[in-house]
Amino acid sequence: MKKILSYCALALSMVTIVSCTKGLEDLNVNKVNPTSLDAVLLLNNAIINTSYPTKTVVYEMCIVQQMVTPNGGVLAGGNFNQDSRDVTNAPTWAGYYQNVIKYTHDAITKTKDDPARANLYNMARIWQGYAFMILTDTYGAIPYFEGGAGVTDQILLPKYDQQQDIYTDLVKVFDEASAALSTSATVETSDLLYAGNIEKWKKLGYSLLLRAGMRLSKVDASTAQSIVKKAVDGGVITDNADNAYMRHDANYLNPIGNMLNSTEAANWYLANPFVDTLKMNNDPRLQSIAVRYKGATSGSGQTADLATTAPEDQIGMPMGYDNGTIVAKAASDGLASFYDYSQADRKRIAATSSPMFFVTAAQTNLLLAEARYRGWITTGTAAQFFEAGIRAHMNQLATYGASVAVDASAADTYIAAHPLVAGRELEQINTQYWIASFLNGPEAFANFRRSGYPALAPNPYGQPNNPDVPNGTFIRRIGYPTSELSVNTDNVNAAIAIMGPDKLSTRLWWDK
């Protein structure tokens, strides 16, 4: 009897245990922690993180002499003709591979075999192509065909591809993806860039195709011409309403604006060549871009009561000085200190909430002006595209706010006084491209190397004994990050063996 009672008690306890543990598996599942994301959210993440990192000020914008700092340390780079690969500022490499390419690759993988998401698939291809173009234009050979496949394909040490092969595929991607976008397919209204507007995405894709074609003008003019014609036939961005840009706010800060309004507020200045180009030509954009704290003797002394945006007051900081030699130079320029030089106005054009422009009507019209001048296209005239490009950029400035907008009559006066002149077409067009690409360091740097304009004097710092940037030359690329050199060593070395030394002076394939 006791055994029967014992068995009954054991059975009862087992039932109780089972009933108590029933549902615990469901209870332990975090229902608010997603295991996957909608592919459009992946694309949106990529778009947000495409905003150019602060390292593009340290190198690209400094190399093309739009901004400069006399200070070294974490800001050393283009201003000192110095290879400063990592330091504190994250390079474009890390920012793009980790936060752009990873997301576009995953979005492409998720949508590739889903006919219902064909538009999203091709949108992601276009945006990934844009990010890869920036990377290869910055570094040269990069992981392209295996780039971003760490999670999906377990490729942790990707092989590098040479720039010529990358550009061949980029042209294919921009062409195919743009043509495949369809207004009759699913519209991805959650798209952060254009809210799913297929016509705008098409224009973006073909504008990038145009940009890729023009990039080849030095290395393969015949191929460049055929690519440019295809892009123009497809339809490119020629109106500001179609501009591709990131809208920033309190949640998504402009990285460059954030830097210029915080730790480096008193450290970056407009470079003398940029200020002088605008000032000597009575360019109304100078008043929209620049501010000078007249008489400031320190960073804390750059107060609102000293601020002037008057064009006649602006003085750019010269290239080739450090924080020791700039003191005497500022004095010789009649300034109270180097804090007295002009800056990009961090309360207006370089605010934390300022938009960041990727591909614009101004840039595209100016590329069309050059293409027409070269005889690569037959529509319009070079002069018409040239004027349209200048006007588009002046109108684009209103996006930053009313205080940055250029008055229409001032724009008319400037354009009338600066027509396209025979014999100077390439210089004029590409100098305007330099101005229109202000705050877009990667594009300004790439087009400067491609075109050779504006005609800047090489930065003299460290000359004539700088082994990496020979006297009288410019930086032509940025060095690979230390992480790649130490971890992906074999693949980096294989790429360097073909491309050339991992030096600032090594020219890229399309820059030969």
XYZ file of C-alpha atoms in Angstrom:
512
model
C 0.000 0.000 0.000
C 2.839 2.362 0.923
C 4.505 1.635 -2.428
C 1.273 2.482 -4.262
C 1.000 5.766 -2.372
C 4.666 6.540 -3.149
C 4.135 5.894 -6.857
C 1.035 8.126 -6.814
C 2.975 10.937 -5.113
C 5.813 10.636 -7.644
C 3.389 10.716 -10.543
C 1.638 13.746 -9.069
C 4.943 15.572 -8.611
C 5.915 14.848 -12.225
C 2.602 16.252 -13.440
C 3.157 19.327 -11.286
C 6.684 19.860 -12.673
C 5.482 19.499 -16.244
C 2.588 21.892 -15.662
C 4.916 24.415 -13.989
C 7.466 24.379 -16.831
C 4.902 24.414 -19.606
C 5.250 27.686 -21.582
C 8.631 28.640 -20.095
C 10.275 28.358 -23.513
C 7.884 30.960 -24.900
C 8.371 33.088 -21.810
C 12.126 33.175 -22.365
C 11.829 34.412 -25.954
C 12.429 38.165 -26.300
C 9.526 39.184 -28.510
C 10.799 42.730 -28.995
C 14.255 41.697 -30.226
C 13.860 41.058 -33.982
C 15.821 38.261 -35.610
C 15.476 39.861 -39.043
C 14.710 43.269 -40.517
C 12.663 44.338 -43.501
C 15.097 44.942 -46.357
C 13.922 48.542 -46.797
C 15.075 49.280 -43.238
C 18.474 47.836 -44.115
C 18.690 50.177 -47.102
C 17.626 53.114 -44.942
C 20.386 52.308 -42.448
C 22.873 52.366 -45.297
C 21.618 55.737 -46.551
C 21.823 57.296 -43.084
C 25.390 56.090 -42.613
C 26.551 57.286 -46.023
C 26.824 60.846 -44.680
C 30.501 61.614 -45.081
C 32.630 61.019 -41.971
C 34.766 63.729 -40.398
C 37.911 62.147 -41.839
C 36.837 63.579 -45.220
C 37.520 67.042 -43.794
C 40.940 65.964 -42.495
C 41.928 64.607 -45.902
C 39.712 65.206 -48.943
C 38.511 68.741 -48.208
C 41.976 69.726 -47.073
C 43.712 68.232 -50.115
C 41.483 70.233 -52.485
C 42.115 73.317 -50.333
C 38.582 74.116 -49.281
C 39.259 73.822 -45.542
C 42.457 73.649 -43.509
C 43.693 73.475 -39.930
C 47.090 74.441 -38.517
C 46.736 71.820 -35.789
C 48.217 68.333 -35.790
C 47.427 65.372 -33.552
C 44.114 63.765 -34.465
C 43.645 66.401 -37.188
C 46.939 65.701 -38.954
C 46.443 64.566 -42.519
C 46.031 66.515 -45.715
C 47.175 69.740 -44.079
C 50.588 68.232 -43.284
C 50.823 65.965 -46.366
C 50.961 63.265 -43.720
C 49.687 59.690 -43.721
C 47.567 59.467 -40.576
C 45.553 56.329 -41.229
C 43.426 55.902 -38.138
C 44.105 58.077 -35.071
C 40.733 58.992 -33.535
C 38.667 59.931 -36.571
C 37.159 56.832 -38.156
C 38.259 56.535 -41.798
C 35.772 56.189 -44.630
C 36.829 52.542 -44.915
C 35.510 51.492 -41.506
C 32.422 53.675 -41.678
C 31.345 52.436 -45.089
C 32.166 48.737 -44.870
C 30.624 48.383 -41.408
C 27.640 50.687 -41.761
C 26.831 50.997 -45.466
C 28.106 48.023 -47.490
C 27.037 45.541 -44.818
C 23.452 46.802 -44.967
C 23.166 47.154 -48.736
C 24.646 43.683 -49.184
C 22.082 42.199 -46.794
C 19.238 44.112 -48.471
C 20.343 42.808 -51.872
C 20.616 39.242 -50.562
C 17.117 39.383 -49.051
C 15.427 40.752 -52.179
C 17.387 39.182 -55.026
C 14.989 36.268 -55.564
C 11.779 38.069 -54.574
C 9.983 39.471 -57.661
C 7.688 41.484 -55.391
C 10.680 43.484 -54.108
C 12.401 43.988 -57.480
C 12.443 47.761 -57.103
C 14.015 47.561 -53.653
C 16.597 45.110 -54.965
C 17.689 47.534 -57.663
C 17.571 50.560 -55.355
C 19.948 48.750 -53.001
C 22.233 47.851 -55.904
C 22.444 51.497 -56.956
C 23.210 52.691 -53.444
C 25.782 49.984 -52.858
C 27.414 50.920 -56.146
C 27.616 54.537 -55.006
C 29.292 53.545 -51.734
C 31.750 51.299 -53.546
C 32.574 54.120 -55.979
C 33.531 56.362 -53.055
C 35.647 53.604 -51.531
C 37.566 52.754 -54.700
C 38.030 56.432 -55.577
C 39.489 56.964 -52.099
C 41.737 53.909 -51.755
C 42.108 52.242 -55.169
C 41.948 48.435 -55.040
C 39.346 47.315 -52.469
C 37.275 44.226 -51.574
C 34.415 44.604 -54.054
C 33.034 41.299 -55.285
C 33.492 39.757 -51.818
C 32.878 42.992 -49.906
C 30.088 42.837 -47.310
C 29.759 39.050 -47.465
C 31.139 38.324 -44.005
C 27.821 37.204 -42.522
C 26.063 35.765 -45.564
C 29.019 33.850 -47.003
C 31.423 33.729 -44.045
C 34.084 35.580 -46.049
C 36.064 37.189 -43.249
C 39.204 38.001 -45.237
C 37.893 39.218 -48.617
C 40.052 39.417 -51.696
C 40.823 42.814 -53.224
C 39.737 43.781 -56.725
C 41.539 46.242 -58.979
C 39.833 49.523 -59.807
C 39.489 48.811 -63.524
C 37.502 45.651 -62.773
C 35.430 47.478 -60.172
C 34.494 50.263 -62.574
C 33.570 47.766 -65.284
C 31.075 46.205 -62.890
C 29.851 49.521 -61.460
C 28.900 50.660 -64.956
C 27.009 47.396 -65.433
C 25.222 47.748 -62.077
C 24.153 51.374 -62.585
C 22.937 50.639 -66.102
C 21.070 47.419 -65.296
C 19.553 48.535 -62.017
C 18.361 51.889 -63.373
C 16.751 50.289 -66.412
C 15.084 47.588 -64.281
C 13.311 50.029 -61.935
C 9.602 50.029 -62.760
C 6.654 52.181 -61.699
C 4.385 49.156 -62.164
C 6.222 47.147 -59.483
C 5.905 47.467 -55.700
C 6.645 51.008 -54.525
C 8.800 51.104 -51.397
C 7.284 54.161 -49.723
C 9.418 53.702 -46.590
C 12.548 54.477 -48.602
C 14.352 57.284 -46.770
C 15.886 58.938 -49.826
C 12.991 59.370 -52.264
C 9.995 57.731 -50.520
C 9.943 55.115 -53.266
C 9.745 57.568 -56.167
C 10.969 55.350 -58.981
C 11.601 58.152 -61.455
C 13.911 59.881 -58.991
C 15.765 56.640 -58.295
C 16.184 56.118 -62.040
C 17.666 59.586 -62.417
C 20.013 58.909 -59.516
C 21.196 55.640 -61.064
C 21.813 57.228 -64.463
C 23.507 60.244 -62.833
C 25.920 57.862 -61.121
C 26.445 56.168 -64.479
C 27.280 59.597 -65.932
C 29.681 60.251 -63.053
C 31.349 56.855 -63.601
C 31.688 57.524 -67.316
C 33.262 60.947 -66.797
C 35.667 59.421 -64.265
C 37.250 57.519 -67.176
C 37.904 60.602 -69.318
C 41.702 60.437 -68.803
C 42.201 56.697 -68.990
C 39.723 55.622 -71.707
C 37.954 58.457 -73.522
C 36.184 56.177 -76.007
C 34.594 54.026 -73.306
C 33.831 57.131 -71.273
C 31.906 58.624 -74.193
C 29.756 55.538 -74.711
C 28.912 55.358 -70.987
C 28.048 59.068 -70.853
C 25.742 58.768 -73.860
C 23.915 55.828 -72.290
C 23.463 57.763 -69.036
C 22.089 60.828 -70.784
C 19.718 58.712 -72.858
C 18.433 57.162 -69.622
C 17.744 60.532 -67.982
C 19.835 62.212 -65.275
C 19.293 64.672 -62.417
C 19.107 68.202 -63.814
C 16.723 69.779 -61.288
C 17.245 70.319 -57.557
C 13.934 68.597 -56.835
C 15.688 65.320 -57.681
C 18.852 65.850 -55.606
C 20.031 62.911 -53.513
C 20.817 64.120 -50.005
C 20.562 63.113 -46.364
C 18.266 65.141 -44.162
C 19.684 65.527 -40.661
C 17.956 66.416 -37.409
C 18.429 66.075 -33.653
C 18.351 62.276 -33.976
C 20.582 61.979 -37.034
C 23.301 64.606 -36.768
C 25.390 65.748 -39.684
C 28.797 64.211 -38.783
C 30.821 67.123 -40.137
C 28.492 69.706 -38.614
C 28.644 67.870 -35.311
C 32.453 67.970 -35.330
C 32.604 71.633 -36.293
C 30.154 72.553 -33.551
C 31.878 70.616 -30.777
C 35.473 69.512 -30.250
C 36.901 71.150 -33.376
C 34.835 74.347 -33.480
C 37.871 76.627 -33.411
C 40.252 74.371 -35.315
C 39.042 74.369 -38.936
C 39.151 77.329 -41.332
C 38.258 78.051 -44.919
C 41.373 77.702 -47.037
C 42.740 80.757 -48.793
C 42.386 79.371 -52.371
C 38.675 78.678 -51.824
C 37.914 82.045 -50.230
C 39.945 83.957 -52.805
C 38.264 82.208 -55.746
C 34.852 83.271 -54.465
C 35.932 86.721 -53.274
C 37.831 87.810 -56.390
C 34.895 86.805 -58.608
C 32.262 88.553 -56.481
C 30.595 85.199 -55.949
C 27.471 85.642 -53.782
C 27.977 82.151 -52.367
C 30.809 83.429 -50.177
C 28.324 85.272 -47.984
C 26.254 82.078 -47.697
C 29.196 79.904 -46.701
C 31.648 81.957 -44.673
C 31.832 83.668 -41.312
C 34.753 85.487 -39.746
C 35.043 86.327 -36.067
C 36.820 89.605 -36.678
C 39.434 90.294 -34.044
C 39.116 86.961 -32.213
C 42.223 86.026 -30.216
C 41.081 82.584 -29.065
C 38.489 79.927 -29.726
C 36.345 81.127 -26.841
C 36.704 84.613 -28.261
C 34.822 83.664 -31.422
C 31.634 85.278 -30.147
C 28.495 86.324 -31.987
C 29.243 90.043 -31.616
C 32.444 89.580 -33.663
C 30.823 87.508 -36.430
C 30.707 88.959 -39.927
C 29.509 87.306 -43.128
C 30.321 90.292 -45.343
C 32.323 89.067 -48.366
C 34.839 91.911 -48.127
C 35.743 90.828 -44.567
C 36.571 87.218 -45.412
C 40.197 86.058 -45.294
C 41.080 82.416 -45.921
C 43.819 80.596 -44.027
C 46.847 79.831 -46.231
C 48.075 76.281 -46.800
C 51.369 74.989 -45.469
C 51.423 76.292 -41.887
C 51.325 74.541 -38.520
C 50.209 75.946 -35.172
C 53.641 77.456 -34.650
C 54.250 79.151 -37.990
C 50.640 80.258 -38.478
C 50.993 82.762 -35.616
C 53.458 84.936 -37.495
C 51.533 84.487 -40.752
C 48.298 85.696 -39.155
C 50.121 88.740 -37.805
C 51.557 89.516 -41.240
C 48.020 89.263 -42.659
C 46.957 91.936 -40.177
C 44.908 89.566 -38.024
C 44.627 89.405 -34.248
C 45.437 85.662 -34.298
C 44.798 82.638 -36.480
C 41.353 82.436 -34.845
C 40.607 85.555 -36.910
C 40.576 83.682 -40.256
C 37.290 82.814 -41.989
C 35.420 79.599 -41.235
C 32.559 77.617 -42.724
C 29.623 79.089 -40.818
C 28.788 76.385 -38.287
C 25.514 78.086 -37.389
C 24.245 77.968 -40.966
C 25.835 75.813 -43.690
C 27.777 73.589 -41.253
C 25.114 73.183 -38.563
C 24.487 69.849 -36.853
C 21.169 69.562 -38.693
C 22.474 70.653 -42.099
C 21.677 68.380 -45.031
C 24.469 66.436 -46.703
C 24.346 66.296 -50.497
C 25.456 63.190 -52.383
C 24.484 63.718 -56.040
C 23.082 67.027 -57.227
C 21.691 68.811 -60.252
C 24.573 71.275 -60.046
C 27.189 68.533 -60.334
C 25.327 66.689 -63.079
C 24.751 69.807 -65.191
C 28.438 70.669 -64.965
C 29.413 67.142 -66.046
C 27.009 67.533 -68.960
C 28.687 70.839 -69.814
C 32.030 69.068 -70.067
C 30.554 66.143 -72.002
C 28.967 68.568 -74.472
C 32.213 70.507 -74.819
C 34.023 67.243 -75.603
C 31.382 66.398 -78.221
C 30.253 63.295 -76.360
C 26.605 64.365 -76.343
C 24.646 66.490 -78.816
C 21.811 67.916 -76.712
C 21.958 71.533 -75.516
C 25.160 73.556 -75.443
C 28.085 73.549 -73.055
C 27.275 77.148 -72.114
C 23.679 76.258 -71.263
C 24.689 73.341 -69.037
C 27.412 75.481 -67.441
C 24.929 78.205 -66.495
C 22.402 75.624 -65.300
C 25.023 74.054 -63.040
C 25.974 77.342 -61.392
C 22.369 78.382 -60.933
C 21.407 74.974 -59.516
C 24.088 75.199 -56.843
C 23.123 78.736 -55.877
C 19.492 77.647 -55.582
C 20.495 74.489 -53.714
C 21.940 76.595 -50.878
C 18.403 77.570 -49.837
C 18.003 73.997 -48.560
C 20.280 74.957 -45.648
C 17.895 77.729 -44.607
C 16.806 81.231 -45.563
C 20.004 82.826 -44.248
C 22.077 80.717 -46.655
C 19.933 81.277 -49.751
C 21.426 83.254 -52.642
C 19.332 86.158 -53.893
C 18.054 85.523 -57.426
C 19.259 88.891 -58.732
C 22.731 88.266 -57.279
C 22.800 84.902 -59.043
C 21.798 86.544 -62.331
C 24.525 89.178 -61.978
C 27.215 86.592 -61.268
C 26.170 84.297 -64.129
C 26.060 87.191 -66.601
C 29.579 88.231 -65.556
C 31.008 84.705 -65.855
C 30.088 83.168 -69.214
C 31.884 80.145 -70.594
C 34.970 81.431 -72.414
C 36.526 79.724 -75.423
C 39.824 78.089 -74.512
C 39.037 77.987 -70.789
C 36.063 75.627 -70.796
C 37.532 72.718 -68.837
C 39.053 75.027 -66.233
C 35.830 76.991 -65.732
C 33.537 73.955 -65.647
C 35.631 71.997 -63.179
C 36.366 74.981 -60.956
C 32.616 75.428 -60.648
C 32.335 71.696 -59.894
C 34.821 72.236 -57.041
C 32.651 75.017 -55.622
C 29.417 73.056 -56.122
C 30.946 70.086 -54.270
C 31.829 72.052 -51.117
C 31.315 69.789 -48.057
C 31.280 66.750 -50.384
C 34.958 65.951 -49.905
C 35.056 62.574 -51.709
C 33.558 63.985 -54.905
C 35.589 67.209 -54.880
C 38.782 65.155 -54.420
C 37.899 62.666 -57.158
C 36.988 65.283 -59.748
C 40.068 67.371 -58.944
C 42.305 64.376 -59.666
C 40.387 63.525 -62.823
C 40.225 67.016 -64.308
C 43.264 68.764 -62.828
C 41.086 71.746 -61.880
C 40.943 74.119 -60.164
C 44.561 75.043 -60.823
C 45.765 74.883 -57.228
C 49.331 75.365 -56.022
C 50.530 72.206 -54.213
C 50.492 72.395 -50.431
C 54.123 73.175 -49.484
C 54.066 71.678 -45.983
C 56.917 69.278 -45.291
C 58.660 70.036 -48.565
C 61.057 69.355 -50.123
C 61.901 66.337 -47.952
C 58.564 64.508 -47.777
C 59.196 61.017 -49.231
C 55.513 60.172 -49.663
C 54.264 63.338 -51.389
C 57.078 64.665 -53.616
C 57.612 68.401 -53.902
C 55.179 70.078 -56.285
C 52.615 67.254 -56.195
C 49.319 66.435 -54.470
C 48.054 63.516 -52.435
C 46.415 61.119 -54.936
C 44.811 58.521 -52.634
C 44.349 57.628 -48.953
C 46.285 54.780 -47.307
C 44.636 51.541 -46.202
C 43.637 51.415 -42.522
C 45.947 49.658 -40.092
C 43.303 47.020 -39.382
C 43.510 45.764 -42.975
C 47.284 45.821 -43.048
C 47.516 43.748 -39.871
C 44.604 41.318 -40.363
C 43.985 40.936 -44.104
C 47.692 41.163 -44.895
C 47.998 38.658 -47.748
C 45.092 40.116 -49.727
C 46.282 43.693 -49.181
C 49.784 42.835 -50.334
C 48.459 41.063 -53.415
C 46.473 44.186 -54.318
C 49.433 46.506 -53.729
C 51.639 44.363 -55.965
C 49.364 45.244 -58.893
C 48.079 48.715 -57.949
C 51.325 50.200 -56.684
C 52.683 51.193 -53.256
C 50.312 51.904 -50.389
C 51.367 55.554 -50.411
C 49.556 58.875 -50.581
C 51.262 59.632 -53.901
C 50.201 56.463 -55.769
C 47.856 57.271 -58.638
C 44.685 55.241 -59.166
C 43.845 53.467 -62.425
C 41.638 56.260 -63.805
C 44.110 58.920 -62.575
C 47.137 57.763 -64.606
